[in-house]
Amino acid sequence: MPRITVTVDGIRYEEEVEPRLLLVHLLRDRLGKTGTPVGCDTGNCGACTVMLDGRSAKSCSVLAVQADECDVVTIEGLGRDGELHPMQEAFRTEHALQCGYCTPGMVMAAIDLLRDDPDPSEEAIRQGLEGNLCRCTGYCNIVRAVRRGAQEMSGEEVRTS
Amino acid sequence: MTEQLDAGLVARQIAESGRLGAPDGGHEVGRARRRKEDARLITGRTTWTDNIQLPGMLYVAFLRSPMAHARITRVDVSAARAQPGVVAAYSGRDVAGEQGSLPCAWPVSEDVVIPDHPPMAVDEVRYVGEAVACVVATDRYRAADALESIEVDYEPLEAVLDMTEALAEGGPKVHETGNQAFTWKFSGGDIEAAFRDAPVVIDRTYVQQRLIPTAMEPRAVVATTDGGAFTLYSATQIPHVLRVMLALTTGIPEHRLRVIAPDVGGGFGSKLQVTAEEVLCLLLTRRLGKPVKWTESRSEGNMTVHHGRDQIQRISVAADRDGRIRGVRVDLLADMGAYLMLVTPGIPILGAFMYNGIYKMDAYDFTCTGVFTTKMPTDAYRGAGRPEATFAIERAVDELAHELNLDPIEVRRRNWITHQEFPYTTIAGLTYDSGNYEAATDRALALFGYDKLRAEQADRRDRRDPVQLGIGVSTYTEMCGLAPSRVLGSLSYGAGGWEHATVRMLPTGKVEVVTGTSPHGQGHETAWSQIVADALGVPFDDVSVLHGDTAIAPRGMDTYGSRSLVVGGVAVLRACEKVRDKARNLAAHLLEAAPGDIEFAAGEFRVRGTSEGRTIQELALAAFAAHDLPEGFEPRLDADATFDPENFSFPHGTHLCAVEVDTETGAVRIRSYVAVDDVGSVVNPLIVEGQVHGGIAQGIAQALFEEAVYDTEGNLLTTTMADYLIPSAADLPEFVTDRTETPATSNPLGVKGVGEAGTIASTPAVVNAIVDALRPYGVRDVAMPCTPERIWRALGGDGAAAGWAGPTEPEGGAR
């Protein structure tokens, strides 16, 4: 069985994995990183989105062996020193979640979106989050949260959307 | 007709005022509190059922029928048992003696046929996806692998897919008893008189397509036993109902069965069910003595989570020339799918009282026939019967307006119950306690800029613009707060509609609230805390809300039907009032005053006219210490309360939708969407707004995107999220929402419920807008979902039908 080395939320793991094992199952079933949920089996919903070497990736569509020598950040590793990441805080402030199942992936995708476009328009946010589905919020508050998160992360004064 | 406003500016103002919350020190109820739930949800510290790991846990996978209808002639699981890591494999026959039959708790009529529904098929399969065998293995991959070694022989039978054909004589039968599940009739007034000599009759048939609820969290079940007692964790909306029904189904005594709904990732009715997998996981843990877990894949779930809607509605409206509605007649075919599940036959009946909508009329007649087909059973999906009813009447009223060359708002004004007429008993026999349709509509028109959009529409029509503008109106009400137990009894439902709460002051002055509701995204921990903080005068942060575990919250009726606040929230308030009464007696004793002389404000009990008092926290400690209690006072400051509502609640609102339809491609763009809802008094405006947003999105999704499609063999084609299109952020617009407020008179909080409002209102608003855009082309309906292809075909893009027919020609429903 292949042996991989992967860093998850700052901790380095060495694991023997079946070649077919999905990264999300490595995270959830082997490493106990259950903060990252699974919402579908076709890569459509984005609930399992994590950061893989700094860019968002749907961990249901990545084999664990592909993550060998990679750095993975999940929702559980996002905050620093007990503080929430500004995007997590923005989701709370703007009531951008209800059941919360899509939230880990949505937060990750939103952070990645801002890397390419630090000050996205509503339209850019809607297009940029197209790969992450939410069934509860109708997205209005998610869009507001990403705007707020963007402002927080850029150090600007926060304006209400 | 309307004041012209910049809708965008107004929306932002509302957003700002609603989002900032009340200043510190204000009342908690009505305040836009950020949610307590979010702390764990945004950090990934959630307990979804699939997160639960128990020592020695085994994993279950089900082999499912690839045939819509077939006799099972052989199942051989022996090769699967020999696979590495496989602990057990069973066919339906292997568990036939103990699996019982999945329950239907709503035998709606005398003639209802409730077929035996084995959790795992034994002799016959009746829909694609029905479980026929299972494997239990040491991990989920090995369980899935071993399914491939199971051999099943099927003798194909004819699929039954079309409701009308199913009811015809001589066709294939889903069950030996035939394909009719039940008939149900209801009427008020003299319907023959209403239609006799009516100058205008609108007669339409609408199809409520089959939907897949698609909660983001797939279903999951964990079952475990210590040999005597059982614990079942399930992604369910109904831990309490589930416990009772599982005890009845499996024979596990109720007192030995604990059901836990941990964090649950959405439901929308789909987790209001007693599922085959829940029953079978209990049986498997009983057989194997080990904890077992089953988690569905999305494609498995699309096939086997109960579906929603799927009705053919024939609606006739008789009216006078001035647009006054004389009567409404409804003939409904409702697809039950292959079996009657928990409340399957009751869903269309929940709509039976709503086809008259917000309108006055002389007569109403409703007939429903439940039909078996070889498809996944239908059951509750957000709104459950009421969106279907609202769609039909709101579409038909728009057709009536068109027929009479009247503005759709004007026709509604001529028929709706005016605010002075409440309480009003409708032709369907419900008493609407409060409402103000005029106020909500006026507000919506102003936010929408109705007149301006109508002017633009006229201009585009004049110019024969290939992109036409359509305006859709939906003025809905709904019956919420399920439900008065006596009404449920009269409708043959198997249980009551009360809700329970316990409120207990802890020695340190903190408060624990136990609720029988079972939230899965609705924010009860936050909203209930707000109610308690006001009622007891304690800080919001000092309240903790416990739910979703029958060992912790032993009594409840759970969460569905916009009932939790209206019934469960009131139970919490009632329990607080009892605690307050006890505390008052204790305060009176300690202060040596008469209870009648004790005043309560801001968490302190004072002797009237003095500064002497005790805080509720001090009294909690005094009750705990029990050093000096009044005669007969038990040393605790807590109370239980059960609330059974006297009436339903009736939220209402006006939703307006503007769409641009590209007549060359059939593409629809929602240009603006305004929703003004009256959900009574509001506990947390942030949560209310969120519920409205999400509801609107789901209703729009029915109008534009979603449909469960079966092929001619009965195979579900929309098994994945690539095929069953739930909308993304890019597919939806910003919604402008506002509220008017007429408190409910049927409960002390004045609340009406908000969980389903958006979904009930929005579907007809969108379809009315699309049809409105296309009326100049002679189009009078587009079947849902209104995909570009369907619109293009309706416009004659495929060479048939339609061309420009002129802007306002009625289609001739008048006599």
GROMACS .gro file of C-alpha atoms in nm, chain B residues 309-523:
model
  215
  470ARG     CA    1  -4.489   1.725  -0.494
  471ASP     CA    2  -4.584   1.518  -0.805
  472GLN     CA    3  -4.946   1.612  -0.850
  473ILE     CA    4  -5.170   1.686  -1.146
  474GLN     CA    5  -5.404   1.965  -1.053
  475ARG     CA    6  -5.718   2.046  -1.242
  476ILE     CA    7  -5.855   2.374  -1.112
  477SER     CA    8  -6.168   2.554  -1.225
  478VAL     CA    9  -6.257   2.903  -1.113
  479ALA     CA   10  -6.604   3.044  -1.169
  480ALA     CA   11  -6.629   3.422  -1.161
  481ASP     CA   12  -6.848   3.716  -1.239
  482ARG     CA   13  -6.760   3.967  -1.509
  483ASP     CA   14  -6.624   4.209  -1.251
  484GLY     CA   15  -6.374   3.944  -1.144
  485ARG     CA   16  -6.549   3.837  -0.828
  486ILE     CA   17  -6.478   3.471  -0.766
  487ARG     CA   18  -6.791   3.262  -0.721
  488GLY     CA   19  -6.633   2.926  -0.661
  489VAL     CA   20  -6.330   2.703  -0.704
  490ARG     CA   21  -6.331   2.338  -0.794
  491VAL     CA   22  -6.018   2.124  -0.766
  492ASP     CA   23  -5.963   1.773  -0.888
  493LEU     CA   24  -5.626   1.644  -0.784
  494LEU     CA   25  -5.424   1.338  -0.872
  495ALA     CA   26  -5.143   1.283  -0.624
  496ASP     CA   27  -4.860   1.041  -0.695
  497MET     CA   28  -4.790   0.839  -0.382
  498GLY     CA   29  -4.508   0.643  -0.541
  499ALA     CA   30  -4.486   0.276  -0.454
  500TYR     CA   31  -4.583   0.284  -0.087
  501LEU     CA   32  -4.746   0.507   0.172
  502MET     CA   33  -4.472   0.628   0.401
  503LEU     CA   34  -4.505   0.825   0.725
  504VAL     CA   35  -4.743   1.099   0.607
  505THR     CA   36  -4.751   1.034   0.230
  506PRO     CA   37  -5.128   1.043   0.180
  507GLY     CA   38  -5.169   1.343   0.409
  508ILE     CA   39  -4.956   1.575   0.199
  509PRO     CA   40  -5.216   1.662  -0.066
  510ILE     CA   41  -5.477   1.683   0.210
  511LEU     CA   42  -5.272   1.955   0.383
  512GLY     CA   43  -5.330   2.153   0.065
  513ALA     CA   44  -5.702   2.084   0.057
  514PHE     CA   45  -5.783   2.380   0.279
  515MET     CA   46  -5.566   2.623   0.089
  516TYR     CA   47  -5.690   2.627  -0.271
  517ASN     CA   48  -5.921   2.912  -0.180
  518GLY     CA   49  -5.612   3.110  -0.081
  519ILE     CA   50  -5.679   3.457   0.059
  520TYR     CA   51  -6.004   3.492  -0.131
  521LYS     CA   52  -6.370   3.508  -0.042
  522MET     CA   53  -6.600   3.288  -0.244
  523ASP     CA   54  -6.937   3.120  -0.225
  524ALA     CA   55  -6.835   2.762  -0.283
  525TYR     CA   56  -6.539   2.529  -0.292
  526ASP     CA   57  -6.506   2.168  -0.391
  527PHE     CA   58  -6.199   1.949  -0.361
  528THR     CA   59  -6.141   1.592  -0.470
  529CYS     CA   60  -5.812   1.410  -0.440
  530THR     CA   61  -5.718   1.068  -0.564
  531GLY     CA   62  -5.396   0.914  -0.439
  532VAL     CA   63  -5.227   0.695  -0.697
  533PHE     CA   64  -4.963   0.425  -0.666
  534THR     CA   65  -4.682   0.419  -0.920
  535THR     CA   66  -4.353   0.233  -0.935
  536LYS     CA   67  -4.150   0.532  -0.819
  537MET     CA   68  -3.995   0.641  -0.492
  538PRO     CA   69  -4.272   0.731  -0.248
  539THR     CA   70  -4.352   1.099  -0.207
  540ASP     CA   71  -4.394   1.268   0.128
  541ALA     CA   72  -4.332   1.601   0.298
  542TYR     CA   73  -4.126   1.858   0.114
  543ARG     CA   74  -4.107   2.219   0.229
  544GLY     CA   75  -4.465   2.345   0.236
  545ALA     CA   76  -4.613   1.999   0.191
  546GLY     CA   77  -4.940   2.041   0.001
  547ARG     CA   78  -4.964   2.413   0.054
  548PRO     CA   79  -4.718   2.523  -0.217
  549GLU     CA   80  -4.912   2.309  -0.462
  550ALA     CA   81  -5.243   2.467  -0.361
  551THR     CA   82  -5.102   2.818  -0.364
  552PHE     CA   83  -4.949   2.763  -0.705
  553ALA     CA   84  -5.278   2.649  -0.855
  554ILE     CA   85  -5.493   2.929  -0.717
  555GLU     CA   86  -5.237   3.203  -0.779
  556ARG     CA   87  -5.181   3.085  -1.137
  557ALA     CA   88  -5.556   3.061  -1.194
  558VAL     CA   89  -5.622   3.407  -1.052
  559ASP     CA   90  -5.366   3.551  -1.292
  560GLU     CA   91  -5.545   3.371  -1.574
  561LEU     CA   92  -5.873   3.519  -1.455
  562ALA     CA   93  -5.718   3.864  -1.456
  563HIS     CA   94  -5.596   3.815  -1.808
  564GLU     CA   95  -5.935   3.685  -1.919
  565LEU     CA   96  -6.106   3.996  -1.787
  566ASN     CA   97  -5.835   4.237  -1.899
  567LEU     CA   98  -5.777   4.335  -1.540
  568ASP     CA   99  -5.450   4.394  -1.361
  569PRO     CA  100  -5.367   4.083  -1.155
  570ILE     CA  101  -5.336   4.297  -0.843
  571GLU     CA  102  -5.682   4.443  -0.905
  572VAL     CA  103  -5.848   4.103  -0.935
  573ARG     CA  104  -5.691   4.006  -0.607
  574ARG     CA  105  -5.810   4.324  -0.439
  575ARG     CA  106  -6.164   4.251  -0.550
  576ASN     CA  107  -6.157   3.910  -0.390
  577TRP     CA  108  -5.931   3.908  -0.091
  578ILE     CA  109  -6.040   3.924   0.269
  579THR     CA  110  -5.994   4.282   0.383
  580HIS     CA  111  -5.811   4.357   0.703
  581GLN     CA  112  -6.134   4.468   0.874
  582GLU     CA  113  -6.287   4.126   0.816
  583PHE     CA  114  -6.054   3.926   1.042
  584PRO     CA  115  -6.110   3.687   1.205
  585TYR     CA  116  -6.257   3.536   0.891
  586THR     CA  117  -6.387   3.185   0.844
  587THR     CA  118  -6.311   3.073   0.490
  588ILE     CA  119  -6.516   2.859   0.259
  589ALA     CA  120  -6.274   2.577   0.349
  590GLY     CA  121  -6.372   2.611   0.712
  591LEU     CA  122  -6.051   2.756   0.851
  592THR     CA  123  -6.064   3.070   1.063
  593TYR     CA  124  -5.788   3.308   0.959
  594ASP     CA  125  -5.718   3.498   1.279
  595SER     CA  126  -5.533   3.802   1.152
  596GLY     CA  127  -5.371   3.957   0.850
  597ASN     CA  128  -5.353   4.262   0.632
  598TYR     CA  129  -5.322   4.171   0.267
  599GLU     CA  130  -5.361   4.533   0.159
  600ALA     CA  131  -5.065   4.650   0.366
  601ALA     CA  132  -4.831   4.376   0.251
  602THR     CA  133  -4.929   4.427  -0.110
  603ASP     CA  134  -4.893   4.805  -0.100
  604ARG     CA  135  -4.551   4.771   0.054
  605ALA     CA  136  -4.444   4.515  -0.203
  606LEU     CA  137  -4.569   4.726  -0.493
  607ALA     CA  138  -4.375   5.025  -0.365
  608LEU     CA  139  -4.052   4.830  -0.318
  609PHE     CA  140  -4.093   4.667  -0.657
  610GLY     CA  141  -4.167   4.983  -0.856
  611TYR     CA  142  -4.466   4.808  -1.007
  612ASP     CA  143  -4.596   5.087  -1.230
  613LYS     CA  144  -4.255   5.161  -1.370
  614LEU     CA  145  -4.200   4.797  -1.458
  615ARG     CA  146  -4.544   4.774  -1.620
  616ALA     CA  147  -4.452   5.079  -1.830
  617GLU     CA  148  -4.128   4.914  -1.935
  618GLN     CA  149  -4.318   4.598  -2.018
  619ALA     CA  150  -4.555   4.793  -2.243
  620ASP     CA  151  -4.261   4.957  -2.412
  621ARG     CA  152  -4.089   4.627  -2.478
  622ARG     CA  153  -4.410   4.483  -2.616
  623ASP     CA  154  -4.452   4.785  -2.843
  624ARG     CA  155  -4.100   4.744  -2.969
  625ARG     CA  156  -4.137   4.369  -3.009
  626ASP     CA  157  -3.820   4.347  -2.804
  627PRO     CA  158  -3.683   3.993  -2.830
  628VAL     CA  159  -3.627   4.013  -2.456
  629GLN     CA  160  -3.971   4.049  -2.303
  630LEU     CA  161  -4.043   4.156  -1.948
  631GLY     CA  162  -4.292   3.969  -1.734
  632ILE     CA  163  -4.433   4.053  -1.393
  633GLY     CA  164  -4.557   3.782  -1.162
  634VAL     CA  165  -4.775   3.826  -0.857
  635SER     CA  166  -4.831   3.586  -0.572
  636THR     CA  167  -5.044   3.677  -0.273
  637TYR     CA  168  -5.035   3.373  -0.054
  638THR     CA  169  -5.138   3.254   0.284
  639GLU     CA  170  -5.063   2.922   0.447
  640MET     CA  171  -5.180   2.722   0.742
  641CYS     CA  172  -4.887   2.682   0.979
  642GLY     CA  173  -4.810   2.585   1.329
  643LEU     CA  174  -4.903   2.220   1.287
  644ALA     CA  175  -5.126   2.165   1.459
  645PRO     CA  176  -5.428   2.162   1.690
  646SER     CA  177  -5.445   1.800   1.805
  647ARG     CA  178  -5.823   1.784   1.772
  648VAL     CA  179  -5.799   1.892   1.406
  649LEU     CA  180  -5.532   1.630   1.339
  650GLY     CA  181  -5.762   1.377   1.500
  651SER     CA  182  -6.050   1.479   1.276
  652LEU     CA  183  -5.820   1.431   0.975
  653SER     CA  184  -5.729   1.077   1.090
  654TYR     CA  185  -5.366   1.166   1.167
  655GLY     CA  186  -5.209   0.921   1.409
  656ALA     CA  187  -5.077   1.167   1.667
  657GLY     CA  188  -5.128   1.510   1.818
  658GLY     CA  189  -4.975   1.845   1.737
  659TRP     CA  190  -4.876   1.975   2.079
  660GLU     CA  191  -4.526   2.067   2.183
  661HIS     CA  192  -4.343   2.040   2.512
  662ALA     CA  193  -4.081   2.238   2.699
  663THR     CA  194  -3.901   2.230   3.031
  664VAL     CA  195  -3.733   2.536   3.178
  665ARG     CA  196  -3.508   2.492   3.477
  666MET     CA  197  -3.312   2.744   3.677
  667LEU     CA  198  -2.979   2.598   3.785
  668PRO     CA  199  -2.834   2.677   4.128
  669THR     CA  200  -2.594   2.933   3.982
  670GLY     CA  201  -2.875   3.120   3.813
  671LYS     CA  202  -2.817   2.986   3.466
  672VAL     CA  203  -3.106   2.840   3.270
  673GLU     CA  204  -3.150   2.514   3.087
  674VAL     CA  205  -3.432   2.487   2.839
  675VAL     CA  206  -3.541   2.150   2.709
  676THR     CA  207  -3.747   2.166   2.393
  677GLY     CA  208  -3.934   1.899   2.204
  678THR     CA  209  -3.859   2.069   1.876
  679SER     CA  210  -3.567   1.932   1.677
  680PRO     CA  211  -3.390   2.207   1.484
  681HIS     CA  212  -3.174   2.137   1.182
  682GLY     CA  213  -3.077   2.486   1.075
  683GLN     CA  214  -3.360   2.697   1.215
  684GLY     CA  215  -3.168   2.848   1.507
   0.00000   0.00000   0.00000
